Amino acid sequence: MQTLTITRPDDFHLHLRDGKAMTSVVMDSVRRFGRAIIMPNLNPPIITTKQALDYRNHILACLSEDSGFEPLMTLYLTEDTPADEIIHARKSGHVYAVKYYPAGATTHAESGVRNMKNVYPLLEVLVAQNMPLLVHGEVTDPEVDIFDRERVFIDQVLAPLLDRFQGLRVVFEHITTRQAVEFVKKGPENLAATITPQHLLLNRNALFNGGFQPHHFCLPILKAEEHRQAVFAAATSGHPRFFLGTDSAPHARSEKESACGCAGMYSAHCAIELYAEVFSLAGCLDRLEAFSSHHGADFYGLPRNQGTITLEKRSWAIPATLTFGDKELVPFRAGKECQWKLKQ
Ligand code: NCD
Ligand code: ZN
């Protein structure tokens, strides 16, 4: 049997939720990853250091003492965030980044930023604190087609931002388009991007295959095959400024299978396995480790993890549903096969 041992990877974009829901999902990430950047879009959002530290304690309380898992907390940027809050967050030693959501762009983004220019003074603080800005890169203008929102964001918001703040480290989260790939490649050293398993493995046909598929609805929305191929080529290229961020975003089945289904796909149960599938398909499994365990840590200025994980090339059936607090969720590839298995 083919096996692959790599340095324990990190997930640089993860939604854990809170309370009973979190208890149901957190171990899926802990088994696979050493650390994860924890997204702050709870309801209410994590806008203060105190909230971030409380949330961190909730996460740690779900884990055994020797889990070794380190949640890397983030602050949710608002137009009212005081500069001192960012300094305070940095000093805490547990907050690693600030997340920019355009107001209304995605799940719990109502308190996000209406106009990037309104937070320019706070971005100066991020530069001074050497703290990365994590960007949900989509415009929210209802006039802009949903499939063009990332491309337009690059021109209207991201390019001017990088021109103005040359010392700001920016992670362009969950990129989905050829334009984003090209922009990151030709961009400065302080710009990187995370890539999700769904944007590597699925194109937008997966939203409508045999009828509408709400469990394939996430934001940014799945794109055309041309874009999937560009993102796939970027991830598997070995380029150091592309790295792993699952954007695993669990929602109860009832919230997804509804008249107004919410955005987000749950992939933590087979995340590293799906990336292994991608690198295997590309014929470059030898590059999985750098993408999953080196590039992100290097960009964030963190030491690489010490331990390892081992994957086996062995097909297994993903359950049709998983427990999610008092409810259930439908995971990525529910009821279908996964080609790689984590060795416990
Ligand atoms: C995320 C969620 O549910 O929190 N949803 C998603 O579709 N990715 C929010 C986000 O990262 O956009
Ligand atoms: Zn996300």
Tab-separated table of C-alpha atoms and ligand atoms in Angstrom:
chain	number	residue	atom	x	y	z
A	1	MET	CA	0.000	0.000	0.000
A	2	GLN	CA	1.213	3.498	-0.826
A	3	THR	CA	1.775	5.630	2.271
A	4	LEU	CA	2.911	9.191	2.685
A	5	THR	CA	4.337	10.771	5.827
A	6	ILE	CA	4.540	14.545	5.990
A	7	THR	CA	5.221	17.189	8.608
A	8	ARG	CA	1.964	17.792	10.485
A	9	PRO	CA	0.077	20.371	8.395
A	10	ASP	CA	-1.691	23.583	9.469
A	11	ASP	CA	-5.083	24.866	8.358
A	12	PHE	CA	-4.794	28.573	7.688
A	13	HIS	CA	-8.552	29.147	7.325
A	14	LEU	CA	-10.983	27.322	9.586
A	15	HIS	CA	-14.471	27.944	10.984
A	16	LEU	CA	-14.985	26.079	14.251
A	17	ARG	CA	-18.183	27.814	15.449
A	18	ASP	CA	-18.729	27.593	19.232
A	19	GLY	CA	-20.572	25.600	21.898
A	20	LYS	CA	-21.996	22.157	21.123
A	21	ALA	CA	-21.543	22.672	17.386
A	22	MET	CA	-17.815	23.177	17.884
A	23	THR	CA	-17.547	20.150	20.142
A	24	SER	CA	-18.876	18.019	17.277
A	25	VAL	CA	-16.381	19.217	14.671
A	26	VAL	CA	-13.162	20.296	16.370
A	27	MET	CA	-11.558	16.848	16.631
A	28	ASP	CA	-11.710	16.402	12.862
A	29	SER	CA	-9.244	19.284	12.590
A	30	VAL	CA	-7.188	18.333	15.648
A	31	ARG	CA	-6.490	14.862	14.270
A	32	ARG	CA	-5.069	16.288	11.081
A	33	PHE	CA	-3.610	19.698	11.800
A	34	GLY	CA	-1.138	21.137	14.293
A	35	ARG	CA	-2.550	24.638	14.202
A	36	ALA	CA	-5.412	26.490	12.585
A	37	ILE	CA	-6.250	30.105	11.934
A	38	ILE	CA	-9.656	30.390	13.570
A	39	MET	CA	-12.109	32.588	11.731
A	40	PRO	CA	-13.863	35.195	13.900
A	41	ASN	CA	-17.277	35.296	12.201
A	42	LEU	CA	-19.309	34.089	15.149
A	43	ASN	CA	-22.590	35.737	16.020
A	44	PRO	CA	-21.754	38.186	17.595
A	45	PRO	CA	-18.361	38.483	15.861
A	46	ILE	CA	-15.008	38.321	17.654
A	47	ILE	CA	-14.081	42.008	17.594
A	48	THR	CA	-12.118	42.363	20.834
A	49	THR	CA	-9.054	40.653	22.256
A	50	LYS	CA	-11.078	39.590	25.251
A	51	GLN	CA	-13.590	37.826	23.014
A	52	ALA	CA	-10.755	36.172	21.081
A	53	LEU	CA	-9.131	34.912	24.275
A	54	ASP	CA	-12.467	33.657	25.650
A	55	TYR	CA	-13.146	31.885	22.374
A	56	ARG	CA	-9.659	30.379	22.483
A	57	ASN	CA	-10.423	29.025	25.946
A	58	HIS	CA	-13.661	27.463	24.674
A	59	ILE	CA	-11.660	25.700	21.973
A	60	LEU	CA	-8.963	24.493	24.368
A	61	ALA	CA	-11.652	23.248	26.763
A	62	CYS	CA	-12.800	20.788	24.056
A	63	LEU	CA	-9.320	19.279	23.765
A	64	SER	CA	-7.271	16.901	25.841
A	65	GLU	CA	-4.191	18.429	27.484
A	66	ASP	CA	-1.824	16.595	25.201
A	67	SER	CA	-3.676	17.304	21.935
A	68	GLY	CA	-0.873	19.657	20.896
A	69	PHE	CA	-3.367	21.612	18.788
A	70	GLU	CA	-2.879	25.351	18.752
A	71	PRO	CA	-5.768	27.637	17.766
A	72	LEU	CA	-4.401	30.807	16.180
A	73	MET	CA	-6.987	33.459	16.890
A	74	THR	CA	-8.077	36.349	14.690
A	75	LEU	CA	-9.990	39.599	15.153
A	76	TYR	CA	-12.946	40.549	12.975
A	77	LEU	CA	-12.219	43.983	11.538
A	78	THR	CA	-14.952	46.609	11.757
A	79	GLU	CA	-14.963	50.282	10.867
A	80	ASP	CA	-15.209	50.999	14.608
A	81	THR	CA	-12.307	48.815	15.744
A	82	PRO	CA	-10.084	51.004	17.944
A	83	ALA	CA	-6.386	51.044	16.976
A	84	ASP	CA	-5.557	50.107	20.569
A	85	GLU	CA	-7.543	46.893	20.226
A	86	ILE	CA	-5.193	45.702	17.497
A	87	ILE	CA	-2.126	46.548	19.585
A	88	HIS	CA	-3.697	44.810	22.562
A	89	ALA	CA	-4.470	41.749	20.412
A	90	ARG	CA	-0.901	41.547	19.187
A	91	LYS	CA	0.442	41.842	22.743
A	92	SER	CA	-1.799	38.991	23.919
A	93	GLY	CA	0.399	36.590	21.961
A	94	HIS	CA	-2.626	34.576	20.826
A	95	VAL	CA	-4.093	36.734	18.078
A	96	TYR	CA	-2.246	36.216	14.810
A	97	ALA	CA	-4.201	38.186	12.248
A	98	VAL	CA	-7.115	40.482	11.507
A	99	LYS	CA	-9.889	39.393	9.141
A	100	TYR	CA	-11.478	41.725	6.652
A	101	TYR	CA	-15.012	40.870	5.556
A	102	PRO	CA	-16.740	43.217	3.150
A	103	ALA	CA	-20.041	44.035	4.896
A	104	GLY	CA	-22.647	41.462	3.868
A	105	ALA	CA	-20.276	39.346	1.735
A	106	THR	CA	-20.853	36.033	3.500
A	107	THR	CA	-22.071	34.251	6.647
A	108	HIS	CA	-22.128	36.688	9.603
A	109	ALA	CA	-20.442	39.468	7.664
A	110	GLU	CA	-23.056	42.103	8.546
A	111	SER	CA	-20.600	43.942	10.831
A	112	GLY	CA	-17.869	43.923	8.195
A	113	VAL	CA	-16.280	46.864	6.454
A	114	ARG	CA	-18.373	48.953	4.059
A	115	ASN	CA	-15.444	50.726	2.448
A	116	MET	CA	-11.827	49.606	2.738
A	117	LYS	CA	-10.728	53.261	2.801
A	118	ASN	CA	-12.550	53.654	6.119
A	119	VAL	CA	-10.089	51.264	7.757
A	120	TYR	CA	-6.897	52.591	6.137
A	121	PRO	CA	-5.770	54.110	9.485
A	122	LEU	CA	-6.143	50.675	11.083
A	123	LEU	CA	-4.094	49.108	8.316
A	124	GLU	CA	-1.233	51.442	9.293
A	125	VAL	CA	-1.482	49.881	12.743
A	126	LEU	CA	-1.325	46.386	11.253
A	127	VAL	CA	1.837	47.339	9.381
A	128	ALA	CA	3.383	48.754	12.558
A	129	GLN	CA	2.403	45.601	14.479
A	130	ASN	CA	3.550	43.348	11.622
A	131	MET	CA	0.200	41.591	11.718
A	132	PRO	CA	-1.301	40.065	8.573
A	133	LEU	CA	-4.604	41.166	7.081
A	134	LEU	CA	-6.731	38.229	5.943
A	135	VAL	CA	-8.990	39.244	3.114
A	136	HIS	CA	-12.331	37.873	1.993
A	137	GLY	CA	-11.780	39.090	-1.544
A	138	GLU	CA	-15.167	39.776	-3.057
A	139	VAL	CA	-17.056	42.973	-3.795
A	140	THR	CA	-20.626	43.015	-2.562
A	141	ASP	CA	-22.083	45.421	-5.122
A	142	PRO	CA	-25.331	43.684	-6.190
A	143	GLU	CA	-24.721	44.963	-9.732
A	144	VAL	CA	-21.648	42.752	-10.028
A	145	ASP	CA	-22.294	39.196	-11.176
A	146	ILE	CA	-21.627	36.695	-8.388
A	147	PHE	CA	-19.047	34.873	-10.541
A	148	ASP	CA	-17.122	38.146	-11.107
A	149	ARG	CA	-16.974	39.394	-7.534
A	150	GLU	CA	-13.438	38.197	-6.843
A	151	ARG	CA	-12.030	39.498	-10.129
A	152	VAL	CA	-13.605	42.922	-9.595
A	153	PHE	CA	-12.364	42.997	-5.993
A	154	ILE	CA	-8.776	42.611	-7.212
A	155	ASP	CA	-9.022	45.675	-9.436
A	156	GLN	CA	-11.161	47.861	-7.201
A	157	VAL	CA	-9.863	47.052	-3.729
A	158	LEU	CA	-6.875	44.732	-3.479
A	159	ALA	CA	-4.526	46.275	-6.040
A	160	PRO	CA	-4.915	49.811	-4.624
A	161	LEU	CA	-4.526	48.432	-1.092
A	162	LEU	CA	-1.242	46.702	-1.858
A	163	ASP	CA	0.055	49.783	-3.688
A	164	ARG	CA	-0.633	51.935	-0.691
A	165	PHE	CA	0.493	49.598	2.105
A	166	GLN	CA	3.683	48.070	0.802
A	167	GLY	CA	4.675	46.669	4.178
A	168	LEU	CA	1.328	45.006	4.900
A	169	ARG	CA	1.223	41.211	4.832
A	170	VAL	CA	-1.989	40.168	3.091
A	171	VAL	CA	-3.508	36.715	2.754
A	172	PHE	CA	-5.993	36.614	-0.101
A	173	GLU	CA	-8.292	33.942	1.351
A	174	HIS	CA	-9.871	31.061	-0.566
A	175	ILE	CA	-8.940	32.175	-4.062
A	176	THR	CA	-11.121	30.850	-6.854
A	177	THR	CA	-10.150	32.483	-10.146
A	178	ARG	CA	-7.416	32.583	-12.750
A	179	GLN	CA	-7.170	36.326	-12.135
A	180	ALA	CA	-6.488	35.783	-8.431
A	181	VAL	CA	-3.781	33.223	-9.216
A	182	GLU	CA	-2.088	35.596	-11.648
A	183	PHE	CA	-2.378	38.501	-9.246
A	184	VAL	CA	-0.710	36.587	-6.412
A	185	LYS	CA	2.039	35.222	-8.660
A	186	LYS	CA	3.033	38.606	-9.961
A	187	GLY	CA	2.393	40.291	-6.623
A	188	PRO	CA	4.906	41.229	-3.933
A	189	GLU	CA	6.427	38.886	-1.344
A	190	ASN	CA	3.992	40.195	1.288
A	191	LEU	CA	0.997	38.769	-0.620
A	192	ALA	CA	-0.073	35.114	-0.343
A	193	ALA	CA	-3.257	33.089	-0.851
A	194	THR	CA	-5.043	30.148	0.731
A	195	ILE	CA	-6.759	27.507	-1.391
A	196	THR	CA	-9.668	25.257	-0.323
A	197	PRO	CA	-10.268	21.631	-1.323
A	198	GLN	CA	-13.608	22.449	-2.922
A	199	HIS	CA	-12.120	25.044	-5.258
A	200	LEU	CA	-9.448	22.506	-6.273
A	201	LEU	CA	-11.821	19.611	-6.878
A	202	LEU	CA	-15.128	21.085	-8.025
A	203	ASN	CA	-16.285	23.525	-10.645
A	204	ARG	CA	-19.632	25.312	-10.735
A	205	ASN	CA	-21.351	22.409	-12.472
A	206	ALA	CA	-21.247	20.712	-9.056
A	207	LEU	CA	-23.855	23.237	-7.904
A	208	PHE	CA	-26.451	22.012	-10.379
A	209	ASN	CA	-25.525	18.414	-11.087
A	210	GLY	CA	-28.852	16.489	-11.228
A	211	GLY	CA	-30.664	19.330	-9.421
A	212	PHE	CA	-29.546	22.118	-7.101
A	213	GLN	CA	-26.878	20.928	-4.642
A	214	PRO	CA	-27.006	23.175	-1.562
A	215	HIS	CA	-24.069	21.379	0.064
A	216	HIS	CA	-21.851	22.675	-2.723
A	217	PHE	CA	-22.834	26.262	-2.049
A	218	CYS	CA	-20.018	28.248	-0.473
A	219	LEU	CA	-18.592	31.717	-0.865
A	220	PRO	CA	-16.724	32.582	-2.940
A	221	ILE	CA	-18.982	30.490	-5.160
A	222	LEU	CA	-17.515	27.621	-7.212
A	223	LYS	CA	-16.250	28.873	-10.553
A	224	ALA	CA	-16.006	27.621	-14.142
A	225	GLU	CA	-13.606	24.796	-15.015
A	226	GLU	CA	-11.053	27.184	-16.509
A	227	HIS	CA	-10.688	28.808	-13.091
A	228	ARG	CA	-10.586	25.521	-11.201
A	229	GLN	CA	-7.709	24.451	-13.407
A	230	ALA	CA	-5.806	27.668	-12.722
A	231	VAL	CA	-6.247	27.281	-8.964
A	232	PHE	CA	-5.278	23.594	-9.195
A	233	ALA	CA	-2.113	24.466	-11.129
A	234	ALA	CA	-1.193	27.156	-8.582
A	235	ALA	CA	-1.603	24.894	-5.554
A	236	THR	CA	0.387	22.066	-7.077
A	237	SER	CA	3.080	24.299	-8.603
A	238	GLY	CA	5.214	24.466	-5.478
A	239	HIS	CA	4.971	28.277	-5.453
A	240	PRO	CA	5.628	29.322	-1.815
A	241	ARG	CA	2.880	31.915	-1.601
A	242	PHE	CA	0.021	29.451	-2.080
A	243	PHE	CA	-0.914	27.354	0.930
A	244	LEU	CA	-3.569	25.292	2.644
A	245	GLY	CA	-6.694	26.872	4.118
A	246	THR	CA	-9.741	24.625	4.086
A	247	ASP	CA	-12.458	27.189	4.802
A	248	SER	CA	-14.240	24.242	6.387
A	249	ALA	CA	-17.483	25.950	7.423
A	250	PRO	CA	-20.050	23.668	9.044
A	251	HIS	CA	-23.749	24.477	8.933
A	252	ALA	CA	-26.659	22.339	10.093
A	253	ARG	CA	-28.327	20.408	7.314
A	254	SER	CA	-31.577	22.282	8.005
A	255	GLU	CA	-29.813	25.623	7.377
A	256	LYS	CA	-28.391	24.416	4.067
A	257	GLU	CA	-31.463	22.582	2.774
A	258	SER	CA	-33.782	25.526	3.140
A	259	ALA	CA	-35.470	28.200	1.039
A	260	CYS	CA	-32.568	30.510	1.844
A	261	GLY	CA	-29.695	28.083	2.241
A	262	CYS	CA	-26.525	29.455	3.778
A	263	ALA	CA	-23.013	29.375	2.329
A	264	GLY	CA	-20.296	27.059	3.594
A	265	MET	CA	-18.987	23.538	3.070
A	266	TYR	CA	-17.731	21.207	5.771
A	267	SER	CA	-14.457	19.495	4.794
A	268	ALA	CA	-12.531	19.068	8.059
A	269	HIS	CA	-13.431	15.336	8.244
A	270	CYS	CA	-11.271	14.557	5.200
A	271	ALA	CA	-9.382	17.777	4.550
A	272	ILE	CA	-5.775	16.653	4.222
A	273	GLU	CA	-6.983	13.535	2.414
A	274	LEU	CA	-8.680	15.693	-0.225
A	275	TYR	CA	-5.520	17.724	-0.737
A	276	ALA	CA	-3.589	14.445	-1.071
A	277	GLU	CA	-6.039	13.463	-3.786
A	278	VAL	CA	-5.361	16.736	-5.591
A	279	PHE	CA	-1.578	16.344	-5.501
A	280	SER	CA	-1.916	12.703	-6.463
A	281	LEU	CA	-4.066	13.661	-9.480
A	282	ALA	CA	-1.449	16.233	-10.442
A	283	GLY	CA	1.276	13.595	-10.157
A	284	CYS	CA	3.250	15.565	-7.591
A	285	LEU	CA	2.516	14.114	-4.159
A	286	ASP	CA	6.043	15.167	-3.237
A	287	ARG	CA	4.786	18.773	-3.188
A	288	LEU	CA	1.886	18.174	-0.801
A	289	GLU	CA	4.043	18.723	2.276
A	290	ALA	CA	5.319	22.150	1.275
A	291	PHE	CA	1.804	23.357	0.422
A	292	SER	CA	0.266	21.917	3.582
A	293	SER	CA	2.985	22.210	6.206
A	294	HIS	CA	5.654	24.714	5.136
A	295	HIS	CA	4.436	27.622	3.017
A	296	GLY	CA	1.783	28.899	5.407
A	297	ALA	CA	3.940	28.682	8.507
A	298	ASP	CA	6.772	30.424	6.669
A	299	PHE	CA	4.500	33.236	5.489
A	300	TYR	CA	3.079	33.753	8.987
A	301	GLY	CA	6.589	33.635	10.466
A	302	LEU	CA	5.753	30.587	12.597
A	303	PRO	CA	8.037	27.615	13.182
A	304	ARG	CA	7.114	24.575	11.120
A	305	ASN	CA	5.409	21.812	13.114
A	306	GLN	CA	7.563	19.130	14.709
A	307	GLY	CA	5.381	16.037	14.391
A	308	THR	CA	4.187	14.159	11.326
A	309	ILE	CA	1.022	12.555	9.994
A	310	THR	CA	0.783	9.531	7.740
A	311	LEU	CA	-1.690	9.038	4.916
A	312	GLU	CA	-2.498	5.767	3.188
A	313	LYS	CA	-3.779	5.333	-0.346
A	314	ARG	CA	-6.893	3.475	0.666
A	315	SER	CA	-10.446	4.206	-0.336
A	316	TRP	CA	-13.055	4.715	2.419
A	317	ALA	CA	-16.692	5.772	2.458
A	318	ILE	CA	-17.503	9.207	3.837
A	319	PRO	CA	-20.629	9.107	6.034
A	320	ALA	CA	-23.849	10.586	4.642
A	321	THR	CA	-24.235	12.774	7.736
A	322	LEU	CA	-22.265	13.751	10.840
A	323	THR	CA	-23.468	14.979	14.224
A	324	PHE	CA	-23.506	18.760	14.615
A	325	GLY	CA	-24.537	19.748	18.138
A	326	ASP	CA	-28.203	18.767	18.441
A	327	LYS	CA	-28.471	18.619	14.667
A	328	GLU	CA	-26.656	16.975	11.788
A	329	LEU	CA	-24.565	18.213	8.916
A	330	VAL	CA	-23.879	16.859	5.459
A	331	PRO	CA	-20.105	16.730	4.940
A	332	PHE	CA	-18.134	17.273	1.741
A	333	ARG	CA	-18.537	14.236	-0.506
A	334	ALA	CA	-21.193	12.700	1.747
A	335	GLY	CA	-21.836	9.027	1.007
A	336	LYS	CA	-19.025	8.883	-1.565
A	337	GLU	CA	-15.470	7.596	-1.549
A	338	CYS	CA	-12.314	9.320	-0.406
A	339	GLN	CA	-9.106	7.958	-1.954
A	340	TRP	CA	-6.728	8.656	0.929
A	341	LYS	CA	-7.047	7.797	4.608
A	342	LEU	CA	-5.394	9.290	7.639
A	343	LYS	CA	-3.504	6.696	9.646
A	344	GLN	CA	-4.557	7.155	13.270
B	1	NCD	C1	-18.186	30.767	5.674
B	1	NCD	C2	-19.016	30.459	6.914
B	1	NCD	O1	-20.011	29.739	6.807
B	1	NCD	O2	-18.657	30.939	7.995
B	1	NCD	N1	-18.920	30.380	4.511
B	1	NCD	C3	-18.414	30.094	3.301
B	1	NCD	O3	-19.193	29.873	2.360
B	1	NCD	N2	-17.117	30.031	3.086
B	1	NCD	C4	-17.822	32.203	5.649
B	1	NCD	C5	-16.734	32.537	4.663
B	1	NCD	O4	-15.568	32.221	4.867
B	1	NCD	O5	-17.048	33.145	3.620
B	2	ZN	ZN	-14.192	31.178	5.583
